[in-house]
Amino acid sequence: MNTITTPPNTAPGSVHSLDLGISGMTCASCVGRVERALRKVPGVQEASVNLATESARIAFVTQVGADAAAMEALLRRAVRNAGYEPRAAGQEDAPEDLSPWAGFLPVGIGLLLSAPLVLPMIGDLFGQHWMLPAWVQFVLATPVQFILGARFYKAGWHAAKALSGNMDLLVALGTSAGWGLSMWLWLTAPSDHPGHVPHLYFEASAVVVTLVLLGKWLEARAKRQTTAAIRALHALRPDVVHLLTKQGEVDVPVSEVLVGDQLVVRPGERIPVDGTVHEGHTQVDESMLTGEPLPVARDAGAALTGGSINGDGRIVMAVTAVGAETVLAQIIRLVEDAQAAKAPIQRLVDQVSAIFVPVVLVVALVTLAGWLAMGAGLEAALIHAVAVMVIACPCALGLATPAAIMAGTGVAAKHGILIKDVQALELAHKVDTVAFDKTGTLTVGQPRLTAFEVVPGLDDTAVMAAVAAVQSGSEHPLARAVVAAAGERQIHVATAQDVRAVPGRGTEGEVDGQSYLVGSLRWMQELGVGLGPLSDRAEALQREGATVSAVAQRVTEGLALRALMAFGDEPKPGAREALAALKARGIRTVMVSGDNRGAAEAMARRLGLDPAAGEVMAEVLPGDKAAKVAALQQGTDGKHHHVAMVGDGVNDAPALAAADVGMAMGNGTDVAMHAAGITLMRGDPMLVAAALDISHRTVMKIRQNLFWAFAYNVAGIPLAALGYLNPVVAGAAMALSSVSVMANALLLKRWRM
């Protein structure tokens, strides 16, 4: 069924989004006509049509007295009135679903009927003058022209009624002219030479129709390959699950599973939906979702992602998300959104396509008139005009950009890179600076407490218990490290009261009637808390690269220092190599950290960064990261730099949005929440270089495709107008242009990390 996204409030004026499949589009001109038809519907805010996916993305506002369903009916009618057939989004035409060779029957019939017409042309090459009787040529060519070619007449007529043009109109006019000229020559042949057969052009019209049909069939097969990534993701969802009930296991459709159900997953089966391990332990293969080749251990309480493959352990899982809320559904949605979106470069193609067909018709008329003016007969002049119309079909022009985008986003998804913003894909190849958040991006993100120094005379166990109580409700990595350290020392942690987080600084709360503040040294300095006897120790820990925090207690005199805490983190495996790979591409790398400068620079050196070269930004508050990105964009050399920001996608959301390209390090649990154009499904910094490389190669394919699409027309139209190309050769060249563009885009599928 169609995908309609609605907000909770569905009153008139609510904004809706509709995905609609469209059959019958053949070229870039069709795209423009459908978009214009949809935008004329009252309430439509935006309509974007993609030729390669044969779909439309429509944003509309419901009118008074209408609902989303009524609006969908109006949109479907608009598509049908424009001459095309609306269908459910993602639903392919039935013949293509059966086998790769389904849909070849019309092409095969056309080849069989056209072959006898072409044989005389081949005989001429060897000095043999084979000529079929005129009535035989008529019998062979007419079914091809009007039965197999009926689709061109139907779509061309709708285009003509709309005062527009498309590939179908050009093919219908061109081949009809060839067929009609043949009929005229046959019927007006001199009656005093009954055995003489004039040269007819039935073979030209029949072969052109057949070649165009062959080209569209090859193009359809290629389209299926570009959408292989989507079909592979859909195939990850099993149809039946083993529901655990009081009576035992019961097999039910996955569509009936509810949140809170318990499911049995046997060894080797796919995890059907999102959930957590309730009983048992196993290894899970998540490679199709994250690109991570090695299985990961999953014990009781661990998260499970639908679509991954269970290892050799039988487990019982508790369901936490079903349907559209699962990670797999969100991933599919992201990839579909990227493939259905229109890249900025496509706007130029749309503008050209809007005037392309009318210009071609004018050129064909000028060609006809020109040859007649030069003394050529109507026969020769008409054939040259037909060749112009046939070779100029803008099929390749409409496929050049979306075909490359579909292939690029598909291969990226296969390697754990989700591109949900096509503009980010197009801009990423320009990136010359990459800014990395430190914690969780370049480092493991699981710091541990390496030192706990209390003011002399205090009980370190009591102070740690108080600190752990204040930090127990926080999700900050340093807070979790304190709680973990208290657990390792088996310290009883009380419940804190009135806990308050101070963004970018720390946490305050009360334990047993005493108020404690836990946070950065900068915060302590702002509050006027001196380090006293622990100042030398704090400097030493910072020189060692540790992140140092302090604990203060409110007393009668104000605030008094109670302890210092030092935290250490480790670089992610492969982080140093990833930064080196970016530098090898000539890309500047910068680490952005909230740590003090000593700790940040110590970690930077371990990662191969040079603090002296400005590759470290330390003591940066979360709210200031966007400003740092803007500063990197402006640069110090007076030039604008294209900056990619890589972060965890939650705390770094403003910076990700401010960057030219935002890349969110996802862990597969909150993909849809990321405020970035690109999501890296596993926390591997090497994926940053891979994403930039895919962008570069995709944009290169787009440019190559557009070059060849334009080159075919720029070179072919003059050659046809000057009489160097006959309609048969023109038809073959036109079909070849579409197939070559699709084949060139499919080369992206060979990309490897």
Tab-separated table of C-alpha atoms in Angstrom, residues 209-478:
chain	number	residue	atom	x	y	z
A	209	VAL	CA	9.958	0.624	-32.299
A	210	THR	CA	11.606	-2.723	-31.528
A	211	LEU	CA	14.920	-1.144	-30.558
A	212	VAL	CA	13.210	1.346	-28.246
A	213	LEU	CA	11.272	-1.500	-26.607
A	214	LEU	CA	14.521	-3.469	-26.246
A	215	GLY	CA	16.236	-0.468	-24.708
A	216	LYS	CA	13.406	0.034	-22.205
A	217	TRP	CA	13.514	-3.651	-21.264
A	218	LEU	CA	17.271	-3.554	-20.686
A	219	GLU	CA	16.802	-0.328	-18.757
A	220	ALA	CA	14.155	-1.955	-16.540
A	221	ARG	CA	16.486	-4.854	-15.779
A	222	ALA	CA	19.219	-2.412	-14.836
A	223	LYS	CA	16.820	-0.503	-12.585
A	224	ARG	CA	16.112	-3.702	-10.690
A	225	GLN	CA	19.820	-4.068	-10.008
A	226	THR	CA	20.048	-0.527	-8.648
A	227	THR	CA	17.228	-1.299	-6.178
A	228	ALA	CA	18.835	-4.557	-5.063
A	229	ALA	CA	19.888	-2.971	-1.761
A	230	ILE	CA	16.284	-2.153	-0.866
A	231	ARG	CA	15.046	-5.626	-1.800
A	232	ALA	CA	17.863	-7.197	0.220
A	233	LEU	CA	16.833	-5.176	3.280
A	234	HIS	CA	13.175	-6.157	2.830
A	235	ALA	CA	14.245	-9.805	2.615
A	236	LEU	CA	15.755	-9.586	6.115
A	237	ARG	CA	12.296	-9.674	7.680
A	238	PRO	CA	10.976	-13.196	8.315
A	239	ASP	CA	7.297	-13.849	7.663
A	240	VAL	CA	6.651	-16.126	10.646
A	241	VAL	CA	7.835	-15.945	14.269
A	242	HIS	CA	7.728	-18.351	17.213
A	243	LEU	CA	5.538	-16.678	19.842
A	244	LEU	CA	6.009	-17.983	23.386
A	245	THR	CA	2.656	-18.477	25.125
A	246	LYS	CA	1.464	-20.313	28.240
A	247	GLN	CA	0.705	-23.295	26.004
A	248	GLY	CA	4.178	-23.242	24.458
A	249	GLU	CA	5.531	-22.009	21.124
A	250	VAL	CA	3.017	-20.906	18.492
A	251	ASP	CA	3.952	-19.828	14.974
A	252	VAL	CA	2.251	-16.537	14.048
A	253	PRO	CA	2.767	-13.954	11.276
A	254	VAL	CA	5.302	-11.286	12.168
A	255	SER	CA	2.609	-8.654	11.547
A	256	GLU	CA	0.744	-9.899	14.651
A	257	VAL	CA	3.658	-9.444	17.047
A	258	LEU	CA	3.122	-6.833	19.777
A	259	VAL	CA	5.506	-4.919	21.993
A	260	GLY	CA	6.064	-6.947	25.158
A	261	ASP	CA	5.634	-10.343	23.486
A	262	GLN	CA	8.260	-13.000	24.038
A	263	LEU	CA	9.613	-14.753	20.950
A	264	VAL	CA	11.801	-17.805	20.558
A	265	VAL	CA	14.670	-17.434	18.075
A	266	ARG	CA	16.360	-20.664	17.118
A	267	PRO	CA	19.973	-21.038	15.954
A	268	GLY	CA	20.482	-19.725	12.430
A	269	GLU	CA	17.173	-17.850	12.287
A	270	ARG	CA	16.808	-14.136	11.741
A	271	ILE	CA	15.844	-11.862	14.604
A	272	PRO	CA	12.297	-10.886	13.512
A	273	VAL	CA	11.878	-7.534	15.299
A	274	ASP	CA	13.750	-5.319	17.768
A	275	GLY	CA	14.015	-6.457	21.349
A	276	THR	CA	16.263	-7.597	24.170
A	277	VAL	CA	17.580	-10.990	25.205
A	278	HIS	CA	15.282	-12.372	27.903
A	279	GLU	CA	16.828	-15.827	28.242
A	280	GLY	CA	19.964	-17.430	26.873
A	281	HIS	CA	23.078	-16.098	25.170
A	282	THR	CA	24.313	-16.202	21.598
A	283	GLN	CA	26.401	-14.568	18.879
A	284	VAL	CA	24.547	-12.318	16.410
A	285	ASP	CA	25.572	-11.532	12.837
A	286	GLU	CA	24.593	-7.910	12.103
A	287	SER	CA	26.616	-7.544	8.899
A	288	MET	CA	23.629	-6.789	6.642
A	289	LEU	CA	22.638	-3.883	8.900
A	290	THR	CA	25.962	-2.447	10.052
A	291	GLY	CA	28.527	-3.863	7.644
A	292	GLU	CA	30.386	-5.315	10.652
A	293	PRO	CA	31.726	-8.693	9.478
A	294	LEU	CA	32.262	-10.294	12.918
A	295	PRO	CA	29.403	-11.656	15.068
A	296	VAL	CA	28.807	-9.872	18.358
A	297	ALA	CA	27.994	-11.500	21.698
A	298	ARG	CA	24.513	-10.996	23.118
A	299	ASP	CA	23.691	-11.999	26.685
A	300	ALA	CA	20.629	-11.454	28.871
A	301	GLY	CA	19.467	-7.841	28.691
A	302	ALA	CA	21.432	-7.069	25.516
A	303	ALA	CA	19.711	-5.328	22.621
A	304	LEU	CA	18.723	-7.248	19.491
A	305	THR	CA	18.084	-5.669	16.105
A	306	GLY	CA	15.522	-7.128	13.734
A	307	GLY	CA	17.036	-8.542	10.552
A	308	SER	CA	20.271	-9.769	12.145
A	309	ILE	CA	21.055	-13.498	12.214
A	310	ASN	CA	21.089	-15.503	15.414
A	311	GLY	CA	24.160	-17.644	15.962
A	312	ASP	CA	24.325	-21.064	17.601
A	313	GLY	CA	22.314	-20.285	20.719
A	314	ARG	CA	18.576	-20.621	21.319
A	315	ILE	CA	17.280	-17.429	22.898
A	316	VAL	CA	14.026	-15.961	24.120
A	317	MET	CA	13.655	-12.280	23.290
A	318	ALA	CA	11.337	-9.608	24.631
A	319	VAL	CA	9.910	-7.414	21.871
A	320	THR	CA	10.554	-3.662	22.207
A	321	ALA	CA	9.599	-2.377	18.736
A	322	VAL	CA	7.533	-3.651	15.805
A	323	GLY	CA	6.529	-2.494	12.334
A	324	ALA	CA	7.680	0.937	11.264
A	325	GLU	CA	9.333	1.549	14.644
A	326	THR	CA	12.014	-1.102	14.164
A	327	VAL	CA	15.554	-0.158	13.230
A	328	LEU	CA	15.321	-2.184	10.009
A	329	ALA	CA	12.178	-0.325	8.924
A	330	GLN	CA	13.875	2.982	9.663
A	331	ILE	CA	16.945	1.956	7.676
A	332	ILE	CA	14.781	0.949	4.699
A	333	ARG	CA	12.967	4.263	4.957
A	334	LEU	CA	16.243	6.203	4.986
A	335	VAL	CA	17.573	4.424	1.907
A	336	GLU	CA	14.238	4.820	0.086
A	337	ASP	CA	14.166	8.514	0.960
A	338	ALA	CA	17.671	9.000	-0.425
A	339	GLN	CA	16.890	7.115	-3.626
A	340	ALA	CA	13.603	8.946	-4.148
A	341	ALA	CA	15.031	12.398	-3.459
A	342	LYS	CA	16.216	14.706	-6.188
A	343	ALA	CA	19.818	15.903	-6.145
A	344	PRO	CA	20.483	19.635	-6.636
A	345	ILE	CA	22.246	18.932	-9.938
A	346	GLN	CA	19.013	17.366	-11.204
A	347	ARG	CA	17.360	20.793	-11.248
A	348	LEU	CA	19.467	21.774	-14.240
A	349	VAL	CA	18.399	18.597	-16.029
A	350	ASP	CA	14.736	19.345	-15.270
A	351	GLN	CA	15.048	22.851	-16.690
A	352	VAL	CA	16.648	21.510	-19.871
A	353	SER	CA	14.061	18.734	-20.213
A	354	ALA	CA	11.164	21.182	-19.976
A	355	ILE	CA	12.114	22.747	-23.324
A	356	PHE	CA	14.004	19.823	-24.884
A	357	VAL	CA	11.212	18.058	-26.792
A	358	PRO	CA	9.658	21.232	-28.259
A	359	VAL	CA	13.125	22.301	-29.432
A	360	VAL	CA	13.670	18.887	-31.038
A	361	LEU	CA	10.364	19.132	-32.904
A	362	VAL	CA	11.383	22.542	-34.202
A	363	VAL	CA	14.766	21.159	-35.299
A	364	ALA	CA	12.994	18.285	-37.093
A	365	LEU	CA	10.716	20.736	-38.944
A	366	VAL	CA	13.720	22.889	-39.868
A	367	THR	CA	15.489	19.754	-41.135
A	368	LEU	CA	12.472	18.830	-43.254
A	369	ALA	CA	12.168	22.332	-44.681
A	370	GLY	CA	15.905	22.639	-45.232
A	371	TRP	CA	16.206	19.466	-47.268
A	372	LEU	CA	13.148	20.382	-49.305
A	373	ALA	CA	14.615	23.833	-49.953
A	374	MET	CA	17.851	22.255	-51.181
A	375	GLY	CA	15.942	20.265	-53.776
A	376	ALA	CA	15.782	16.902	-52.017
A	377	GLY	CA	12.607	14.951	-52.458
A	378	LEU	CA	9.944	14.638	-49.776
A	379	GLU	CA	11.081	11.071	-49.182
A	380	ALA	CA	14.666	11.962	-48.250
A	381	ALA	CA	13.673	15.102	-46.307
A	382	LEU	CA	11.118	13.208	-44.217
A	383	ILE	CA	13.547	10.387	-43.417
A	384	HIS	CA	16.164	12.872	-42.145
A	385	ALA	CA	13.523	14.598	-39.995
A	386	VAL	CA	12.457	11.223	-38.582
A	387	ALA	CA	16.081	10.426	-37.708
A	388	VAL	CA	16.310	13.713	-35.780
A	389	MET	CA	13.199	12.930	-33.739
A	390	VAL	CA	14.278	9.363	-32.965
A	391	ILE	CA	17.864	10.049	-31.874
A	392	ALA	CA	16.884	13.008	-29.690
A	393	CYS	CA	14.735	11.034	-27.231
A	394	PRO	CA	15.747	12.287	-23.754
A	395	CYS	CA	15.658	8.918	-21.970
A	396	ALA	CA	19.300	8.983	-20.869
A	397	LEU	CA	18.957	12.567	-19.658
A	398	GLY	CA	16.280	11.618	-17.151
A	399	LEU	CA	18.151	8.555	-15.896
A	400	ALA	CA	21.640	10.034	-15.597
A	401	THR	CA	21.365	11.421	-12.057
A	402	PRO	CA	18.834	9.136	-10.275
A	403	ALA	CA	20.472	5.947	-11.572
A	404	ALA	CA	23.836	6.951	-10.101
A	405	ILE	CA	22.227	8.041	-6.822
A	406	MET	CA	20.357	4.743	-6.479
A	407	ALA	CA	23.499	2.719	-7.107
A	408	GLY	CA	25.626	4.894	-4.812
A	409	THR	CA	23.208	4.884	-1.877
A	410	GLY	CA	22.650	1.151	-2.355
A	411	VAL	CA	26.335	0.222	-2.165
A	412	ALA	CA	26.765	2.616	0.770
A	413	ALA	CA	23.938	0.932	2.695
A	414	LYS	CA	25.550	-2.442	2.052
A	415	HIS	CA	28.676	-1.227	3.870
A	416	GLY	CA	26.823	0.325	6.807
A	417	ILE	CA	26.655	3.907	5.485
A	418	LEU	CA	23.120	5.317	5.367
A	419	ILE	CA	22.755	8.403	3.183
A	420	LYS	CA	19.396	9.981	3.909
A	421	ASP	CA	20.129	13.389	2.395
A	422	VAL	CA	20.991	13.419	-1.305
A	423	GLN	CA	22.363	16.933	-0.972
A	424	ALA	CA	24.867	15.581	1.566
A	425	LEU	CA	25.871	12.910	-0.954
A	426	GLU	CA	26.463	15.545	-3.607
A	427	LEU	CA	28.369	17.894	-1.273
A	428	ALA	CA	30.517	15.285	0.467
A	429	HIS	CA	32.949	15.039	-2.440
A	430	LYS	CA	33.843	18.722	-1.890
A	431	VAL	CA	34.765	18.245	1.781
A	432	ASP	CA	38.300	19.433	2.572
A	433	THR	CA	38.012	19.527	6.373
A	434	VAL	CA	36.631	16.876	8.734
A	435	ALA	CA	35.930	17.744	12.370
A	436	PHE	CA	35.619	14.796	14.771
A	437	ASP	CA	34.005	14.813	18.170
A	438	LYS	CA	36.424	13.004	20.477
A	439	THR	CA	34.442	10.909	22.935
A	440	GLY	CA	32.674	7.977	21.320
A	441	THR	CA	33.835	8.945	17.852
A	442	LEU	CA	37.630	8.763	17.910
A	443	THR	CA	37.797	7.109	21.310
A	444	VAL	CA	36.023	4.076	22.709
A	445	GLY	CA	33.739	6.419	24.619
A	446	GLN	CA	33.778	4.306	27.759
A	447	PRO	CA	36.185	6.145	30.084
A	448	ARG	CA	37.197	4.537	33.320
A	449	LEU	CA	38.068	6.137	36.622
A	450	THR	CA	41.882	5.977	36.868
A	451	ALA	CA	42.425	8.085	40.004
A	452	PHE	CA	40.305	9.244	42.948
A	453	GLU	CA	42.196	11.687	45.168
A	454	VAL	CA	40.449	13.067	48.277
A	455	VAL	CA	41.509	16.032	50.383
A	456	PRO	CA	43.782	14.753	53.196
A	457	GLY	CA	41.823	13.745	56.277
A	458	LEU	CA	38.629	12.685	54.452
A	459	ASP	CA	37.257	9.152	54.049
A	460	ASP	CA	37.596	8.326	50.326
A	461	THR	CA	34.901	5.618	50.566
A	462	ALA	CA	32.346	8.050	51.960
A	463	VAL	CA	33.187	10.705	49.388
A	464	MET	CA	32.982	8.197	46.501
A	465	ALA	CA	29.628	6.950	47.790
A	466	ALA	CA	28.288	10.513	47.755
A	467	VAL	CA	29.674	11.206	44.266
A	468	ALA	CA	28.266	7.944	42.888
A	469	ALA	CA	24.850	8.781	44.351
A	470	VAL	CA	24.799	12.176	42.609
A	471	GLN	CA	25.999	10.634	39.325
A	472	SER	CA	23.826	7.502	39.380
A	473	GLY	CA	21.006	9.049	37.350
A	474	SER	CA	23.240	10.536	34.659
A	475	GLU	CA	23.946	8.992	31.246
A	476	HIS	CA	27.211	10.922	30.829
A	477	PRO	CA	30.155	8.547	30.185
A	478	LEU	CA	32.177	10.009	33.079
